[in-house]
Short mmCIF file of the C-alpha atoms (twelve columns), coordinates in Angstrom:
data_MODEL
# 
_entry.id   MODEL 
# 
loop_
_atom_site.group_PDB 
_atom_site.id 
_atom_site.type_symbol 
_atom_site.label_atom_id 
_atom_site.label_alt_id 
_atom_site.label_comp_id 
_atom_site.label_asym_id 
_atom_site.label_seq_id 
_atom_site.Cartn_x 
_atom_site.Cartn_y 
_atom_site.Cartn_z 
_atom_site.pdbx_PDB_model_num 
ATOM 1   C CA . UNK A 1   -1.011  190.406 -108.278 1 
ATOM 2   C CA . UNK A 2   -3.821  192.957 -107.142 1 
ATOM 3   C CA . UNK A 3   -2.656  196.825 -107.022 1 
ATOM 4   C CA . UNK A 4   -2.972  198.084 -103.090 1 
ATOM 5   C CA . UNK A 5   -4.912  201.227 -103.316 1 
ATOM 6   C CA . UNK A 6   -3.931  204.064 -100.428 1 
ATOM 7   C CA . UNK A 7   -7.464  205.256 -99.449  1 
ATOM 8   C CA . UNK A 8   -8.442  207.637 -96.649  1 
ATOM 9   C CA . UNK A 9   -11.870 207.034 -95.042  1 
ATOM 10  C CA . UNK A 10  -13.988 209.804 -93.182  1 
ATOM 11  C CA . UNK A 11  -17.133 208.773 -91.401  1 
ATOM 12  C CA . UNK A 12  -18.452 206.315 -89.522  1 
ATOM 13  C CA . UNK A 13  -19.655 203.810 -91.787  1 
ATOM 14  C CA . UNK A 14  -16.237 202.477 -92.731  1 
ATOM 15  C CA . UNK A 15  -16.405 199.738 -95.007  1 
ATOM 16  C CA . UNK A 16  -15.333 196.321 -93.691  1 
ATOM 17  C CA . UNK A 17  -13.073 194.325 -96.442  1 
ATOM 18  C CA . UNK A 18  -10.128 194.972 -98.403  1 
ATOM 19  C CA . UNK A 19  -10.130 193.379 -101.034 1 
ATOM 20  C CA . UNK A 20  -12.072 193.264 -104.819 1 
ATOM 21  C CA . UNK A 21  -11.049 192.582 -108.212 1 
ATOM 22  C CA . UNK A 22  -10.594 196.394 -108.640 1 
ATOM 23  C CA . UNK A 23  -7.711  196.337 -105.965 1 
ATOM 24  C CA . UNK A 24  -6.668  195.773 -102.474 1 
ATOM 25  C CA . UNK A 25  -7.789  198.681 -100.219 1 
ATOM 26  C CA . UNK A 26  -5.365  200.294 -97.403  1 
ATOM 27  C CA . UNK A 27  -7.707  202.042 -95.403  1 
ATOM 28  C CA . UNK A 28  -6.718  204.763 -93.020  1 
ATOM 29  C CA . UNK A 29  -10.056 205.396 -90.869  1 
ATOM 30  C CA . UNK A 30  -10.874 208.886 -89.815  1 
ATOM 31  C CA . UNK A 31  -14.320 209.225 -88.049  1 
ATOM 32  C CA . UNK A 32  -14.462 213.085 -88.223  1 
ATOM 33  C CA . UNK A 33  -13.326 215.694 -90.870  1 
ATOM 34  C CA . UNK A 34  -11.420 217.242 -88.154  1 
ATOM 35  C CA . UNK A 35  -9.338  213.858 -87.840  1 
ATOM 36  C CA . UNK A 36  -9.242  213.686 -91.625  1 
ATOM 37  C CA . UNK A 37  -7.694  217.306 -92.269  1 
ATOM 38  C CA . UNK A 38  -4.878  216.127 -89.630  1 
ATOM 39  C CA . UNK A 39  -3.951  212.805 -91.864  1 
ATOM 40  C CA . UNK A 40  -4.124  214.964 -94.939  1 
ATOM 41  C CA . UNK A 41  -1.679  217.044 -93.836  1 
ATOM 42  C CA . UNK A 42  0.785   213.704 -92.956  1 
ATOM 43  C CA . UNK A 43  0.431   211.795 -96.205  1 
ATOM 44  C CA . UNK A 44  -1.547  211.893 -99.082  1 
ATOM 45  C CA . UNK A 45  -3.869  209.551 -100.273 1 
ATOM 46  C CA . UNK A 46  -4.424  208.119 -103.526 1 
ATOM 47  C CA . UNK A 47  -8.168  208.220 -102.619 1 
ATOM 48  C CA . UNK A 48  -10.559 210.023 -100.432 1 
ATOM 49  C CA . UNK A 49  -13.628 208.002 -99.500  1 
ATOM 50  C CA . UNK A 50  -16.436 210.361 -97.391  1 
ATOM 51  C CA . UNK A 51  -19.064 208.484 -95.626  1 
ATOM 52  C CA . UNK A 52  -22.433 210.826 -94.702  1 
ATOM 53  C CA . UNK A 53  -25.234 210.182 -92.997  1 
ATOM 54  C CA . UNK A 54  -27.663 211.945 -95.518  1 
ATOM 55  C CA . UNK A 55  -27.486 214.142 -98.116  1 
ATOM 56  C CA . UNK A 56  -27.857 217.772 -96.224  1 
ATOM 57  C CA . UNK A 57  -24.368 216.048 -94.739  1 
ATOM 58  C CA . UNK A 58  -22.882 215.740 -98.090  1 
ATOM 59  C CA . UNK A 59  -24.279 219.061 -98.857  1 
ATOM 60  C CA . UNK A 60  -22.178 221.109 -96.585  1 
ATOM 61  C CA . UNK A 61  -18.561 218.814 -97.777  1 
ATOM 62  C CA . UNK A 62  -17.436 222.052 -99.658  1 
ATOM 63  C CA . UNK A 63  -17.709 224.416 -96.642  1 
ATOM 64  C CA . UNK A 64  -14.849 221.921 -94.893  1 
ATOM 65  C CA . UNK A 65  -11.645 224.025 -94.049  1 
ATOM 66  C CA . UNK A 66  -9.534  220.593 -95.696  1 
ATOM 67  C CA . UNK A 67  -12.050 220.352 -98.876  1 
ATOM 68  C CA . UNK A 68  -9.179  222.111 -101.726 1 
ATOM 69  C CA . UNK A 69  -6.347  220.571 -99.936  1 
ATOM 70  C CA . UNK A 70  -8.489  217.666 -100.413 1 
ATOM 71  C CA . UNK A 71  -9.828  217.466 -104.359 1 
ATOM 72  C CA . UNK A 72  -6.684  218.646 -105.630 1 
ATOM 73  C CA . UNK A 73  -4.216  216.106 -103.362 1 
ATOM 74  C CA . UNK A 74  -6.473  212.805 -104.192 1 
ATOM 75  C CA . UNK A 75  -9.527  211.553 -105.839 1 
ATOM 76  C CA . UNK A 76  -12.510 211.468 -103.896 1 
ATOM 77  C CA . UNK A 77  -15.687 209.532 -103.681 1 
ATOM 78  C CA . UNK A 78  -18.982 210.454 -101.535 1 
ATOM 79  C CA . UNK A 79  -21.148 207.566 -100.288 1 
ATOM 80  C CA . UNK A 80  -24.849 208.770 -99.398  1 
ATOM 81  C CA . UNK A 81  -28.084 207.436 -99.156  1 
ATOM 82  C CA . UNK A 82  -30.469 208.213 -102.294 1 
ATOM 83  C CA . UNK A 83  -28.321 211.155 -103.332 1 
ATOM 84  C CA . UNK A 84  -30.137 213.422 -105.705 1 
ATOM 85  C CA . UNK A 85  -29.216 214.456 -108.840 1 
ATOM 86  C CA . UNK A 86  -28.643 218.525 -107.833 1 
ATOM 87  C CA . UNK A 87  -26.537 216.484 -105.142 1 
ATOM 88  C CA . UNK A 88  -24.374 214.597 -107.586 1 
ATOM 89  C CA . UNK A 89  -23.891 217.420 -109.800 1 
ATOM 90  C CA . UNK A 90  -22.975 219.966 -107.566 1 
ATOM 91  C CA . UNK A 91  -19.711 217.898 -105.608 1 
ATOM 92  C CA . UNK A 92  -18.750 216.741 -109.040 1 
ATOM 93  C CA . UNK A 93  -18.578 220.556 -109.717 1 
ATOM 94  C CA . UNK A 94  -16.973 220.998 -107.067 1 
ATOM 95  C CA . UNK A 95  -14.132 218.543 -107.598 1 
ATOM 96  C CA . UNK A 96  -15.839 215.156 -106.459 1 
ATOM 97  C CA . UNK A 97  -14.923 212.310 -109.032 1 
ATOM 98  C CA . UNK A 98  -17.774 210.074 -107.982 1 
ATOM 99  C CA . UNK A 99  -20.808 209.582 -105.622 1 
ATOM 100 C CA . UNK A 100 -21.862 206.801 -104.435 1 
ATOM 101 C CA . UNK A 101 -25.220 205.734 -103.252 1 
ATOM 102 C CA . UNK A 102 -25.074 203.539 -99.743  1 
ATOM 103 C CA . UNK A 103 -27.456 201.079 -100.634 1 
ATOM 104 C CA . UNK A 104 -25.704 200.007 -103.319 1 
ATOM 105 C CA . UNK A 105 -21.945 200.318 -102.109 1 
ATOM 106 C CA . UNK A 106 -20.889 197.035 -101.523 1 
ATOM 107 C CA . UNK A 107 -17.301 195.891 -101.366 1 
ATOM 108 C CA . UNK A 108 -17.269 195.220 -105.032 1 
ATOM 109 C CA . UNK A 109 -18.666 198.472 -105.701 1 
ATOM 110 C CA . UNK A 110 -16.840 200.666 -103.377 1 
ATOM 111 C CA . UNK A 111 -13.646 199.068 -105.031 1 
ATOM 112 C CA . UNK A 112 -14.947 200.002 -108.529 1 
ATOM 113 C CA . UNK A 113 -16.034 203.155 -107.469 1 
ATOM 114 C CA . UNK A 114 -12.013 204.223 -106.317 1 
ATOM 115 C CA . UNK A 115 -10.420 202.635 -108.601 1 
ATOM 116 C CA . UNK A 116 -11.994 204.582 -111.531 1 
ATOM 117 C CA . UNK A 117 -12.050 207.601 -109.538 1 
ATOM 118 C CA . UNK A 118 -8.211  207.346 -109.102 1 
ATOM 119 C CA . UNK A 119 -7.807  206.751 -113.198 1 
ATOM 120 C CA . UNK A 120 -10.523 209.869 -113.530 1 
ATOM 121 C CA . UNK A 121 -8.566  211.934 -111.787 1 
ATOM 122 C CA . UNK A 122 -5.077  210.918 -113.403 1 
ATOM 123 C CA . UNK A 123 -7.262  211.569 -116.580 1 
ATOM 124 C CA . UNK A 124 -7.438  214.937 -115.059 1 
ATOM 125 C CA . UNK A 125 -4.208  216.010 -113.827 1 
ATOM 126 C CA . UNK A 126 -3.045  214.943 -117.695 1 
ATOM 127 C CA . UNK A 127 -5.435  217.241 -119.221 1 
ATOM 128 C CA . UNK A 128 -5.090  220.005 -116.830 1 
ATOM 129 C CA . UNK A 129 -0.946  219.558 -117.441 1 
ATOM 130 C CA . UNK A 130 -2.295  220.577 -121.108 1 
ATOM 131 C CA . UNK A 131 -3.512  223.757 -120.404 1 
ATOM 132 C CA . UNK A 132 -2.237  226.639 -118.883 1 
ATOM 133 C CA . UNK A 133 -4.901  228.945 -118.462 1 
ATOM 134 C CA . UNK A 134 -7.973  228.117 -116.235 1 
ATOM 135 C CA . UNK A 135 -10.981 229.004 -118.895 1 
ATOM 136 C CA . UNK A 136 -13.181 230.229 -116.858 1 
ATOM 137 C CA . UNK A 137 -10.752 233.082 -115.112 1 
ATOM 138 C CA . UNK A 138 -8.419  233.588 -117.286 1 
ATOM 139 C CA . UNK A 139 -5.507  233.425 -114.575 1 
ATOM 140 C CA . UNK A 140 -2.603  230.827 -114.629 1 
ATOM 141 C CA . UNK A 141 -3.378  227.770 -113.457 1 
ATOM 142 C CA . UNK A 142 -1.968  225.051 -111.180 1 
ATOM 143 C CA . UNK A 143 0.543   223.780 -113.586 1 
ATOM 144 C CA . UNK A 144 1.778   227.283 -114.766 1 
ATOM 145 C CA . UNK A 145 1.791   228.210 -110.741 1 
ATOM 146 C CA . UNK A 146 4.160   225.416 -110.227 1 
ATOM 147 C CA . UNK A 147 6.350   226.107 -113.099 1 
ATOM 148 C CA . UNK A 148 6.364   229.664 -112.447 1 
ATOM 149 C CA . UNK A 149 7.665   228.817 -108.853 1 
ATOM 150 C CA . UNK A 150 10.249  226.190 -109.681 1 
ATOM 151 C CA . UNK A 151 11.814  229.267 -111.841 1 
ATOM 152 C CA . UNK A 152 11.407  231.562 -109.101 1 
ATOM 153 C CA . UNK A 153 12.834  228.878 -106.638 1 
ATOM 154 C CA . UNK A 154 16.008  228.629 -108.740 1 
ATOM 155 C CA . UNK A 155 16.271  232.453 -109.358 1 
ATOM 156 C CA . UNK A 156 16.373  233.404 -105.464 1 
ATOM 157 C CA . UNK A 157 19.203  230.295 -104.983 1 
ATOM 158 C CA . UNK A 158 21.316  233.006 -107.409 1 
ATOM 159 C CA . UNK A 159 19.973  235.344 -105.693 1 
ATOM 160 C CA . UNK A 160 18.744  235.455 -102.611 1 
ATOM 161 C CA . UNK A 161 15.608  237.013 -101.237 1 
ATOM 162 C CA . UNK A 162 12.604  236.406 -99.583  1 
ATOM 163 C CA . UNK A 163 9.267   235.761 -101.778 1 
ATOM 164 C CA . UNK A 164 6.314   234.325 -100.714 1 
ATOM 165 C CA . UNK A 165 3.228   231.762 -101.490 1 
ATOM 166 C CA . UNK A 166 -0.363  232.784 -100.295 1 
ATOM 167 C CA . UNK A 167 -3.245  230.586 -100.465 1 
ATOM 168 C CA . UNK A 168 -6.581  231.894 -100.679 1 
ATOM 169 C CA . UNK A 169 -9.452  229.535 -100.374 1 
ATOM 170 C CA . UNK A 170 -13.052 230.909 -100.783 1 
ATOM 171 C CA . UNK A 171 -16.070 230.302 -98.813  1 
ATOM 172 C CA . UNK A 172 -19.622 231.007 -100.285 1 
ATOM 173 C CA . UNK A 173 -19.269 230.200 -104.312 1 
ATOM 174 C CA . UNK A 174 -21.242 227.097 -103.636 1 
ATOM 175 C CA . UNK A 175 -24.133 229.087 -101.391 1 
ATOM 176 C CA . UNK A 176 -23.876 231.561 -104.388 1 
ATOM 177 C CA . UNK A 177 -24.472 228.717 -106.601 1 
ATOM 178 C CA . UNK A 178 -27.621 227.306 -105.088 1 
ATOM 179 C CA . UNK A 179 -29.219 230.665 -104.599 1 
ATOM 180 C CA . UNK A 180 -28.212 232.337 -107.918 1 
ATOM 181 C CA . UNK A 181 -27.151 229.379 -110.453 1 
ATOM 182 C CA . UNK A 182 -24.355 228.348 -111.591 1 
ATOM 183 C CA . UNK A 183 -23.682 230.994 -114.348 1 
ATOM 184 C CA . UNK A 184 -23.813 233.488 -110.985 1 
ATOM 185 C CA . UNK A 185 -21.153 231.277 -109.135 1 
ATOM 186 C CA . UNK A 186 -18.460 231.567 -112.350 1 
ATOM 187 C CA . UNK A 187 -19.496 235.000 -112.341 1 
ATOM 188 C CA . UNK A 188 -18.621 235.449 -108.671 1 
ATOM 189 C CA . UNK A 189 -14.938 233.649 -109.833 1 
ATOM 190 C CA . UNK A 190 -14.636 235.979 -112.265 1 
ATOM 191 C CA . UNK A 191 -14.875 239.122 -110.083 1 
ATOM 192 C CA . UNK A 192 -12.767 237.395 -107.174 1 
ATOM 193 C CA . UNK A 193 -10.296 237.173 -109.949 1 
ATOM 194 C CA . UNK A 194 -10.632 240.647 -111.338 1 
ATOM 195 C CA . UNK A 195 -10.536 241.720 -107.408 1 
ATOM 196 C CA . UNK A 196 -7.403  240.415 -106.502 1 
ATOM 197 C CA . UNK A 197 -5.326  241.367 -109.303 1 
ATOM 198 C CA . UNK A 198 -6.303  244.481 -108.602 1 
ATOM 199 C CA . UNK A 199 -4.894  244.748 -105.393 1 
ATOM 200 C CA . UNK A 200 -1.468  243.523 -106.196 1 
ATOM 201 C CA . UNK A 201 1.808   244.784 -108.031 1 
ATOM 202 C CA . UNK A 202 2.204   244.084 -111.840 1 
ATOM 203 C CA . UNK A 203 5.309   241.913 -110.514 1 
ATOM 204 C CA . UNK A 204 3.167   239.489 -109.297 1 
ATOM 205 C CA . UNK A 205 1.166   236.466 -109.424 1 
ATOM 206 C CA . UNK A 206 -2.464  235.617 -109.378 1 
ATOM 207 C CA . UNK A 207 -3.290  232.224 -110.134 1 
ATOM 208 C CA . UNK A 208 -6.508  229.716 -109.826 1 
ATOM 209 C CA . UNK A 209 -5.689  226.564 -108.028 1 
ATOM 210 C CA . UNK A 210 -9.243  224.889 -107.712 1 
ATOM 211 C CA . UNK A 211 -12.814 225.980 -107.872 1 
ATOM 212 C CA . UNK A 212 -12.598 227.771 -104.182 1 
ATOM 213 C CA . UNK A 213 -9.170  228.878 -104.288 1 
ATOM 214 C CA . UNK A 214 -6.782  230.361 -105.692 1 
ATOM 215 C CA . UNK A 215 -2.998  230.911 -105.182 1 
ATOM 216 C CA . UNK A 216 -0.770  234.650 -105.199 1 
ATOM 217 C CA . UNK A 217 2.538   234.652 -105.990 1 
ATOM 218 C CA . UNK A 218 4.509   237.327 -103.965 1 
ATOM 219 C CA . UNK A 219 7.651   237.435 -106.137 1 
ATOM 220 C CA . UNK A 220 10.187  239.136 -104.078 1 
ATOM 221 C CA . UNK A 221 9.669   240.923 -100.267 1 
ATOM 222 C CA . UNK A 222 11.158  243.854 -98.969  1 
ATOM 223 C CA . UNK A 223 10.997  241.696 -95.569  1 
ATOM 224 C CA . UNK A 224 9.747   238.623 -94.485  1 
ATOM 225 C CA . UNK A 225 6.839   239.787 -92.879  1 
ATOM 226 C CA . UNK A 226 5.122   241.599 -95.807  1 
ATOM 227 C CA . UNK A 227 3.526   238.842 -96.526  1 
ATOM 228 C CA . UNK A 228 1.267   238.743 -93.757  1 
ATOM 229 C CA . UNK A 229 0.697   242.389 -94.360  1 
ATOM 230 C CA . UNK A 230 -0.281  241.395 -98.397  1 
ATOM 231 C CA . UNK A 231 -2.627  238.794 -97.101  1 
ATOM 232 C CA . UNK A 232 -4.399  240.989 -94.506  1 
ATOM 233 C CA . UNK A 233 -4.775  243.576 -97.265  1 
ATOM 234 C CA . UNK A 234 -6.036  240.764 -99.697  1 
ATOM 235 C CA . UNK A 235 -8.470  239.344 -97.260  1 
ATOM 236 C CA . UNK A 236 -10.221 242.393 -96.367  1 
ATOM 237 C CA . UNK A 237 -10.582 243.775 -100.425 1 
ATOM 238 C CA . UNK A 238 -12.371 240.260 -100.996 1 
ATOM 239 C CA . UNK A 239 -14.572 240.967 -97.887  1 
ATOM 240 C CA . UNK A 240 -16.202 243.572 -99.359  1 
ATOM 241 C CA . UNK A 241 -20.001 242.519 -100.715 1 
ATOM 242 C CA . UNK A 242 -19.478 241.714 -104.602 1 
ATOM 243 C CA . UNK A 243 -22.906 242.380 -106.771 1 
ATOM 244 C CA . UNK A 244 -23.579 239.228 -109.277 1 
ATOM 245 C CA . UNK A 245 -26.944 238.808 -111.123 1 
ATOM 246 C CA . UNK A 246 -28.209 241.950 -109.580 1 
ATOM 247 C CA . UNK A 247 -27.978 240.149 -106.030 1 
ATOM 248 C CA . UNK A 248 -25.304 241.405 -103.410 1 
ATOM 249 C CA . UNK A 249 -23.310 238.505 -102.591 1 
ATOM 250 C CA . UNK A 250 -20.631 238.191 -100.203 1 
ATOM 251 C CA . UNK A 251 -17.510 235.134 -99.142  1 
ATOM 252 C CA . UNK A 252 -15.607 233.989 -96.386  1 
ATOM 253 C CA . UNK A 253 -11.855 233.431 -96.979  1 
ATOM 254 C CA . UNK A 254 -9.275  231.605 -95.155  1 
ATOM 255 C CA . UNK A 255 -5.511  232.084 -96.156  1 
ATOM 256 C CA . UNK A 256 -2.176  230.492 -95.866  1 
ATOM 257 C CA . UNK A 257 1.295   231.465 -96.423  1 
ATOM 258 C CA . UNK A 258 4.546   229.507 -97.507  1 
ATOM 259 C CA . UNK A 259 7.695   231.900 -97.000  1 
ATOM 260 C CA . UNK A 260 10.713  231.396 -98.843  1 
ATOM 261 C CA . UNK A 261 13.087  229.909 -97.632  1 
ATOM 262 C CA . UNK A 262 11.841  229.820 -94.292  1 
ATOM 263 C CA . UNK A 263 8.966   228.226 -94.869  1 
ATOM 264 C CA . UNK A 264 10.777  225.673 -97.946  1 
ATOM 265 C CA . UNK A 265 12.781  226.118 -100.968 1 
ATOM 266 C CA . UNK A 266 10.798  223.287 -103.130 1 
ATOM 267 C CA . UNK A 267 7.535   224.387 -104.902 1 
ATOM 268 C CA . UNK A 268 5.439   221.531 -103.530 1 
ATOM 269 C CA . UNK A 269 6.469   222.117 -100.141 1 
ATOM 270 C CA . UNK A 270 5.995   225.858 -100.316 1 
ATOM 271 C CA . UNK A 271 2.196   225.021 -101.848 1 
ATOM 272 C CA . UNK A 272 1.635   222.056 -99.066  1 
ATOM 273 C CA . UNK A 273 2.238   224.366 -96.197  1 
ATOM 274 C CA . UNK A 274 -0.078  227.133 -97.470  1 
ATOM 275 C CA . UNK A 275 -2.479  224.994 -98.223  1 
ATOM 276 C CA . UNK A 276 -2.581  223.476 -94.429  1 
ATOM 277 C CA . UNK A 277 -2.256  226.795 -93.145  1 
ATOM 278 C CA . UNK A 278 -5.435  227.730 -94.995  1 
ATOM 279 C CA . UNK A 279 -6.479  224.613 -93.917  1 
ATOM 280 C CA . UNK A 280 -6.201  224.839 -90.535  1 
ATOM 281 C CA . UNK A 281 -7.849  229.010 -90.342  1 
ATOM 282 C CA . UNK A 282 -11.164 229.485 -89.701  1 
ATOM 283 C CA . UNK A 283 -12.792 231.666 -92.541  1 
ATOM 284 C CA . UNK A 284 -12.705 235.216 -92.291  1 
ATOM 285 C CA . UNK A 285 -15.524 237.343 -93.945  1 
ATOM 286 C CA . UNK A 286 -19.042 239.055 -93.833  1 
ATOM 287 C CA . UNK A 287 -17.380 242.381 -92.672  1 
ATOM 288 C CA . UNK A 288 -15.012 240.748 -90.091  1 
ATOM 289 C CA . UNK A 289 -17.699 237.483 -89.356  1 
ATOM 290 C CA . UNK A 290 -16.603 234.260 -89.583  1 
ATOM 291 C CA . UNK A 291 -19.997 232.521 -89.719  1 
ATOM 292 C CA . UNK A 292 -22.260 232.264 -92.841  1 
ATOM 293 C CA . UNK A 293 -25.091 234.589 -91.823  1 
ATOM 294 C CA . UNK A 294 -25.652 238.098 -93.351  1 
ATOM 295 C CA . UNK A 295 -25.002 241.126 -91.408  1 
ATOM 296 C CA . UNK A 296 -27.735 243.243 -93.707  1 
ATOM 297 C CA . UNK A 297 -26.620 245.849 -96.009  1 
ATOM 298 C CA . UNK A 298 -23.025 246.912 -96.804  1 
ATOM 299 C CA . UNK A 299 -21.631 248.961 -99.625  1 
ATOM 300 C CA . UNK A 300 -21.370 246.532 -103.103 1 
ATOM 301 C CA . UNK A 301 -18.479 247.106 -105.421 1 
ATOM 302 C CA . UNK A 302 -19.574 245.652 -109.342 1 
ATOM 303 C CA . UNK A 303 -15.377 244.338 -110.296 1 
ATOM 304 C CA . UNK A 304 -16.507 244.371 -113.625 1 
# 
């Protein structure tokens, strides 16, 4: 009997059959990422296949308000023409598990393409479920967030009191990355990380959830609202211009909180809602601008 495969498709070009050796595809056909970020937050896929048009389409994929809900909720495949290999390499980096070139994704290669995408990112999750320290910050990571808040879930049951789940995803590491390199881009991670900490209690929680985002853990509030106040203080500290490689360089953030137990009393419903709610916010950055062009000089703090 062949495995059905759950896979969301954005774009256009949707492929036409179901079926392949590798599996039987149930497609759920989104034209536009706008439609796409609305499914995600329904049901999640086991895949995530993203028809573009070219490659300066697939180029701007990690600037998409859904793209961390995305990569961490499902493997996903790109399908381009002639993608390069500075293409390839940067979505992989970015949490892509394949890409696919459109002249040669047939059904029977489309199928192969998701089905060891899916297995790659199993492989993943297993290895990440390993660790519990993301290398290149330092800072928790997703596993040892979730952990962390399935304790903290069970403490406020005993004893009750509101705590809180921000999301903080990250526009302008990949723009960072193309202009400064990739050593520049960890860099910039690094002094998001050092950043945010800073700006927090010691009771706290600062964790890295993906590549553009990462997750704070408010542990207890004084009242429900502080946690709006926390991420309005949070937003405007990363803001500020950050210096990396002698170059001033400067992000966009979106947040989204999950309070408890308004918002949920389960970890993974607490982390799905902030995730949509970052989601579904426009970035805010460049002192106060949500688009991506430089407002000229502002003061640069080093976070070393």
């Amino acid at each position: 009997m062949i495995a059905s495969i759950s896979v969301l498709h954005v774009g256009a070009d949707a492929p036409q059959a179901s079926d392949s050796r590798f599996g039987r595809c149930v497609w759920r056909l989104c034209p536009t990422l706008d439609m796409a970020q609305a499914a995600l937050a329904e049901s999640t896929p086991e895949a995530i296949l993203i028809s573009c048009v070219d490659e300066a389409e697939a180029r701007t994929l990690p600037y998409w308000a859904a793209w961390t809900q995305a990569v961490l909720a499902a493997a996903v495949v790109v399908r381009t023409p002639k993608p390069s290999r500075e293409l390839m390499l940067s979505l992989l980096r970015a949490g892509v598990q394949d890409v696919l070139p459109s002249e040669q994704s047939d059904d029977e290669s489309i199928g192969r393409s998701l089905c060891l995408a899916i297995e790659r990112k199993r492989q993943e999750q297993e290895l990440r479920r390993a660790w519990s320290i993301d290398l290149a910050t330092g800072l928790p990571n997703r596993v040892q967030l979730m952990e962390l808040l399935h304790q903290l879930c069970a403490l406020r049951e005993r004893e009750p009191a509101p705590m809180a789940l921000l999301v903080i995803r990250v526009e302008g590491l990949a723009t960072t990355e193309a202009r400064l390199g990739v050593a520049a881009a960890q860099a910039l991670r690094r002094k998001l990380a050092v950043r945010l900490r800073s700006g927090l209690r010691a009771s706290d929680v600062v964790s890295a959830l993906a590549p553009d985002a990462f997750a704070v853990v408010l542990t207890r509030l004084e009242a429900p609202e502080d946690g709006d106040r926390v991420a309005l203080k949070l937003s405007q500290m990363l803001r500020e211009p950050f210096m990396v490689s002698a170059q001033t360089a400067v992000v966009t953030v979106s947040t989204g909180l999950a309070v408890y137990p308004s918002d949920g009393r389960q970890p993974e419903e607490m982390l799905k809602m902030a995730l949509s709610a970052a989601a579904a916010r426009r970035g805010l950055g460049r002192q106060g601008f949500a688009d991506r062009k430089e407002r000229g000089a502002a003061p640069v703090a080093n976070d070393d």
